[in-house]
Coordinates of C-alpha atoms in Angstrom, one line a residue:
X1 CA 14.8 42.6 -16.0
X2 CA 16.4 44.2 -19.1
X3 CA 19.8 44.2 -17.2
X4 CA 19.3 40.5 -16.3
X5 CA 18.6 39.6 -20.0
X6 CA 21.6 41.5 -21.2
X7 CA 23.8 39.7 -18.7
X8 CA 22.5 36.3 -19.7
X9 CA 23.1 37.2 -23.4
X10 CA 26.6 38.2 -22.6
X11 CA 27.3 34.9 -20.7
X12 CA 25.8 32.9 -23.6
X13 CA 27.9 34.8 -26.2
X14 CA 31.2 34.3 -24.3
X15 CA 30.4 30.7 -23.7
X16 CA 29.8 30.2 -27.4
X17 CA 33.0 31.9 -28.3
X18 CA 34.9 29.7 -25.8
X19 CA 33.5 26.6 -27.4
X20 CA 34.3 27.8 -30.9
X21 CA 37.9 28.7 -29.8
X22 CA 38.5 25.3 -28.4
X23 CA 37.2 23.6 -31.5
X24 CA 39.5 25.7 -33.6
X25 CA 42.5 24.9 -31.4
X26 CA 41.8 21.2 -31.7
X27 CA 41.9 21.2 -35.5
X28 CA 44.2 18.5 -36.8
X29 CA 47.7 19.7 -37.6
X30 CA 49.2 16.5 -39.1
X31 CA 51.0 17.0 -42.4
X32 CA 52.2 14.6 -45.0
X33 CA 55.3 14.9 -47.2
X34 CA 56.4 13.1 -50.3
X35 CA 59.2 13.3 -52.8
X36 CA 58.4 14.9 -56.2
X37 CA 61.5 14.6 -58.3
X38 CA 64.1 16.6 -56.5
X39 CA 61.6 18.5 -54.4
X40 CA 60.2 17.7 -51.0
X41 CA 56.5 18.5 -51.0
X42 CA 54.4 19.0 -47.9
X43 CA 50.6 18.8 -47.9
X44 CA 47.8 19.1 -45.4
X45 CA 44.5 17.3 -45.7
X46 CA 41.7 17.8 -43.3
X47 CA 39.5 14.8 -42.3
X48 CA 36.6 14.8 -40.0
X49 CA 37.7 11.5 -38.5
X50 CA 41.0 12.9 -37.3
X51 CA 39.2 16.0 -36.1
X52 CA 36.7 13.9 -34.1
X53 CA 39.6 11.8 -32.7
X54 CA 41.3 15.0 -31.5
X55 CA 38.2 16.2 -29.7
X56 CA 37.4 12.9 -28.1
X57 CA 41.0 12.4 -27.0
X58 CA 41.2 15.9 -25.4
X59 CA 37.8 15.5 -23.6
X60 CA 39.0 12.1 -22.3
X61 CA 42.3 13.5 -21.1
X62 CA 40.5 16.4 -19.3
X63 CA 38.1 13.9 -17.6
X64 CA 40.8 11.4 -16.6
X65 CA 43.3 14.0 -15.4
X66 CA 40.8 16.4 -13.8
X67 CA 42.7 19.1 -15.5
X68 CA 42.7 21.2 -18.6
X69 CA 45.6 19.2 -19.7
X70 CA 49.3 18.1 -19.3
X71 CA 51.7 20.6 -20.9
X72 CA 54.8 19.9 -22.8
X73 CA 56.8 20.3 -19.6
X74 CA 54.8 17.4 -18.0
X75 CA 53.0 19.7 -15.6
X76 CA 49.3 20.2 -15.2
X77 CA 48.0 23.4 -16.8
X78 CA 46.9 24.6 -13.3
X79 CA 50.5 24.4 -12.0
X80 CA 51.7 26.6 -14.9
X81 CA 48.7 29.0 -14.4
X82 CA 49.7 29.6 -10.8
X83 CA 53.3 30.3 -11.9
X84 CA 52.8 32.5 -14.9
X85 CA 49.3 33.8 -14.1
X86 CA 50.5 35.3 -10.8
X87 CA 53.3 37.2 -12.5
X88 CA 50.9 38.5 -15.1
X89 CA 48.4 39.5 -12.4
X90 CA 51.0 41.7 -10.8
X91 CA 51.4 43.5 -14.1
X92 CA 47.9 43.6 -15.5
X93 CA 46.0 44.9 -12.4
X94 CA 48.3 47.8 -11.7
X95 CA 48.4 48.7 -15.4
X96 CA 44.6 48.7 -15.6
X97 CA 44.2 50.8 -12.5
X98 CA 47.0 53.2 -13.6
X99 CA 45.4 53.5 -17.0
X100 CA 42.0 54.5 -15.6
X101 CA 43.1 56.8 -12.8
X102 CA 46.0 58.6 -14.7
X103 CA 44.0 58.6 -18.0
X104 CA 41.0 60.4 -16.4
X105 CA 43.2 62.9 -14.5
X106 CA 45.3 63.5 -17.7
X107 CA 42.1 64.1 -19.6
X108 CA 40.8 66.6 -17.1
X109 CA 44.2 68.3 -17.2
X110 CA 44.1 68.5 -21.0
X111 CA 40.6 69.9 -20.9
X112 CA 41.5 72.6 -18.4
X113 CA 44.7 73.6 -20.3
X114 CA 43.7 74.0 -23.9
X115 CA 45.7 77.1 -24.8
X116 CA 49.3 78.1 -25.0
X117 CA 52.2 76.0 -24.0
X118 CA 50.1 73.8 -21.7
X119 CA 48.1 72.6 -24.7
X120 CA 51.4 71.4 -26.3
X121 CA 52.5 69.6 -23.2
X122 CA 49.0 68.3 -22.3
X123 CA 47.2 67.3 -25.5
X124 CA 50.5 67.0 -27.4
X125 CA 51.8 64.5 -24.9
X126 CA 48.6 62.5 -25.1
X127 CA 48.7 62.5 -28.9
X128 CA 52.4 61.4 -29.0
X129 CA 51.8 58.6 -26.5
X130 CA 48.7 57.4 -28.5
X131 CA 50.4 57.6 -31.9
X132 CA 53.8 56.1 -31.3
X133 CA 53.9 52.2 -31.2
X134 CA 54.4 50.6 -27.8
X135 CA 57.6 48.8 -28.8
X136 CA 59.2 52.1 -30.0
X137 CA 58.4 53.8 -26.6
X138 CA 59.9 50.7 -24.8
X139 CA 63.0 50.9 -26.9
X140 CA 63.3 54.7 -26.3
X141 CA 62.9 54.3 -22.5
X142 CA 65.4 51.4 -22.5
X143 CA 67.9 53.7 -24.4
X144 CA 67.3 56.5 -21.9
X145 CA 67.9 54.2 -18.9
X146 CA 71.1 53.0 -20.5
X147 CA 72.3 56.6 -21.0
X148 CA 71.4 57.5 -17.4
X149 CA 73.3 54.4 -16.2
X150 CA 76.4 55.7 -18.0
X151 CA 76.0 59.1 -16.4
X152 CA 76.1 57.6 -12.9
X153 CA 72.6 56.2 -12.2
X154 CA 72.9 53.1 -10.1
X155 CA 72.3 49.9 -12.1
X156 CA 68.9 48.3 -11.2
X157 CA 67.8 45.0 -12.7
X158 CA 64.6 46.1 -14.2
X159 CA 64.1 43.3 -16.6
X160 CA 63.3 39.6 -16.1
X161 CA 61.2 38.3 -13.2
X162 CA 63.8 37.4 -10.6
X163 CA 63.1 40.3 -8.3
X164 CA 59.8 41.4 -6.7
X165 CA 60.1 44.9 -8.3
X166 CA 60.5 43.5 -11.9
X167 CA 56.7 44.0 -12.5
X168 CA 57.0 47.8 -12.2
X169 CA 58.5 48.5 -15.6
X170 CA 56.2 46.2 -17.6
X171 CA 53.2 47.7 -15.8
X172 CA 54.3 51.2 -16.7
X173 CA 54.9 50.3 -20.3
X174 CA 51.5 48.5 -20.5
X175 CA 49.5 51.4 -19.1
X176 CA 50.9 54.1 -21.4
X177 CA 48.8 53.7 -24.5
X178 CA 45.5 52.8 -22.7
X179 CA 46.0 55.9 -20.4
X180 CA 46.4 58.1 -23.5
X181 CA 43.2 56.7 -25.0
X182 CA 41.2 57.3 -21.8
X183 CA 42.7 60.8 -21.5
X184 CA 41.6 61.6 -25.1
X185 CA 38.1 60.2 -24.5
X186 CA 37.8 62.2 -21.2
X187 CA 38.8 65.5 -22.8
X188 CA 36.3 64.9 -25.7
X189 CA 33.4 64.1 -23.5
X190 CA 34.1 67.1 -21.2
X191 CA 34.2 69.4 -24.2
X192 CA 30.8 68.0 -25.3
X193 CA 29.3 68.9 -21.9
X194 CA 30.7 72.4 -21.4
X195 CA 27.9 74.2 -23.1
X196 CA 25.1 72.3 -21.4
X197 CA 22.3 74.4 -19.8
X198 CA 22.8 72.9 -16.3
X199 CA 26.4 74.1 -16.3
X200 CA 25.4 77.7 -17.2
X201 CA 22.7 77.5 -14.4
X202 CA 25.2 76.3 -11.9
X203 CA 27.8 79.0 -12.8
X204 CA 25.1 81.7 -12.5
X205 CA 24.3 80.4 -9.0
X206 CA 28.0 80.6 -8.0
X207 CA 28.9 76.9 -7.8
X208 CA 32.7 76.6 -7.8
X209 CA 34.2 75.7 -11.1
X210 CA 36.1 72.8 -9.7
X211 CA 33.0 71.4 -8.0
X212 CA 31.0 71.6 -11.3
X213 CA 33.8 69.8 -13.2
X214 CA 34.6 67.0 -10.8
X215 CA 31.3 66.3 -9.0
X216 CA 28.9 66.8 -11.8
X217 CA 30.2 67.3 -15.4
X218 CA 32.6 64.3 -15.0
X219 CA 29.8 62.3 -13.5
X220 CA 27.7 62.8 -16.7
X221 CA 30.7 61.4 -18.7
X222 CA 31.0 58.2 -16.7
X223 CA 28.5 56.2 -18.8
X224 CA 30.4 57.2 -22.0
X225 CA 33.8 56.3 -20.5
X226 CA 32.6 53.0 -19.1
X227 CA 31.6 51.9 -22.7
X228 CA 35.3 52.0 -23.5
X229 CA 36.5 49.8 -20.6
X230 CA 36.2 46.5 -22.6
X231 CA 38.2 47.9 -25.6
X232 CA 40.8 49.2 -23.1
X233 CA 41.1 45.8 -21.5
X234 CA 41.5 44.2 -25.0
X235 CA 44.2 46.7 -25.7
X236 CA 46.0 45.9 -22.4
X237 CA 45.9 42.2 -23.1
X238 CA 47.1 42.5 -26.7
X239 CA 49.9 44.8 -25.7
X240 CA 50.9 42.5 -22.9
X241 CA 52.5 40.0 -25.3
X242 CA 54.8 42.6 -26.7
X243 CA 55.6 44.2 -23.3
X244 CA 56.4 40.9 -21.6
X245 CA 58.6 39.7 -24.5
X246 CA 60.6 43.0 -24.7
X247 CA 61.1 43.2 -20.9
X248 CA 61.9 39.5 -20.6
X249 CA 59.1 39.1 -18.1
X250 CA 57.9 35.5 -18.1
X251 CA 54.2 35.8 -17.7
X252 CA 51.1 34.4 -19.5
X253 CA 51.9 36.3 -22.7
X254 CA 55.4 34.9 -23.2
X255 CA 54.3 31.4 -22.1
X256 CA 51.5 31.5 -24.7
X257 CA 53.9 32.6 -27.4
X258 CA 56.1 29.6 -26.6
X259 CA 53.1 27.3 -26.5
X260 CA 52.0 28.4 -30.0
X261 CA 55.5 27.6 -31.3
X262 CA 55.6 30.2 -34.0
X263 CA 58.2 29.2 -36.7
X264 CA 60.0 31.3 -39.2
X265 CA 60.0 28.4 -41.7
X266 CA 58.5 25.0 -42.1
X267 CA 60.4 21.9 -43.3
X268 CA 58.5 19.3 -45.3
X269 CA 57.6 16.4 -43.0
X270 CA 57.9 18.5 -39.9
X271 CA 54.9 18.5 -37.6
X272 CA 53.1 21.6 -36.5
X273 CA 52.4 21.0 -32.8
X274 CA 51.2 23.4 -30.2
X275 CA 51.0 23.1 -26.5
X276 CA 47.3 22.5 -26.6
X277 CA 46.5 22.7 -22.8
X278 CA 48.4 26.0 -22.4
X279 CA 46.8 27.6 -25.6
X280 CA 43.3 26.5 -24.5
X281 CA 43.8 27.4 -20.8
X282 CA 45.4 30.8 -21.2
X283 CA 43.0 31.7 -24.0
X284 CA 40.0 30.8 -21.8
X285 CA 41.5 32.9 -19.0
X286 CA 41.8 35.9 -21.2
X287 CA 38.2 35.4 -22.5
X288 CA 37.1 35.1 -18.8
X289 CA 38.7 38.5 -18.1
X290 CA 36.9 40.1 -21.1
X291 CA 33.6 38.6 -20.0
X292 CA 34.0 39.9 -16.4
X293 CA 34.9 43.4 -17.6
X294 CA 31.9 43.4 -20.0
X295 CA 29.5 42.2 -17.2
X296 CA 30.8 44.9 -14.8
X297 CA 30.5 47.5 -17.5
X298 CA 26.9 46.6 -18.2
X299 CA 26.0 46.7 -14.5
X300 CA 27.7 50.0 -14.0
X301 CA 26.0 51.5 -17.0
X302 CA 22.7 50.4 -15.6
X303 CA 23.4 51.8 -12.1
X304 CA 25.2 55.0 -13.2
X305 CA 22.5 56.3 -15.5
X306 CA 23.1 60.0 -15.0
X307 CA 20.4 62.6 -14.3
X308 CA 21.9 65.6 -16.1
X309 CA 22.5 68.5 -13.8
X310 CA 21.1 66.7 -10.8
X311 CA 22.2 68.3 -7.6
X312 CA 23.7 71.4 -9.2
X313 CA 20.9 73.7 -8.6
X314 CA 20.3 72.4 -5.0
X315 CA 24.0 72.6 -4.1
X316 CA 23.9 76.3 -3.2
X317 CA 20.5 76.1 -1.4

């Protein structure tokens, strides 16, 4: 029952956030300009009437078109979702899986090699990957690939989205920082467990070290690691905008940037439009992903409540 209540609260929270987000996006953006001597002055004045008109007009369009909206390219949002969402899916899912799997294995490696040169390679590499900004690593790898091409490496079109394999490089870039985070968390939680009584008992009974680590100690760390899955997903999505832009991969991130229409400067009298259906639609998709991840995390936390040391004593019987 407690799990059911938590899931309902999560659904209500994300639904409320979605409504608030839509209301923010529908805020009036009309500006007025006038001449003050030799200066052009631009002003913005919020009115509830114009805000109400925006909300009513949007709801009416959604109802009449049976769609989230018609984009600036005169296409339904669902058409663009299939186009851009599919591309992002091919990047996001492999990056998420790679972050989790490689991050956990890297964390175990760092835990088992905490002295000498291996410590520098293991924990040092994790620290560097976690500390250096994503865009700098991307630029560094781009420079390295360029140098390798000059030295005879066959040229491969790794950027853009024209070829089926173009998702590989963005997925690798996207997974680096989250994998480093998971590796650090895994190492920390394993270190916290290493002096537990159940481990000493298992070692005294001759249970193999590898079995203790992978089958039991790591299992007791699962609930702590699962608590970080939502922040890891948030990190993946936030990094996706930079990765897609710098690799010229036209997915949901780059499309959303274009829809927001970020400007370096504003001219008096110039409108401040955004592609409302795209901004609302893709924002809701991202929020839906966050909600699903949080729901799954809550279910897993409920199911995987560890019994410390369970099975260790009986393993050698």
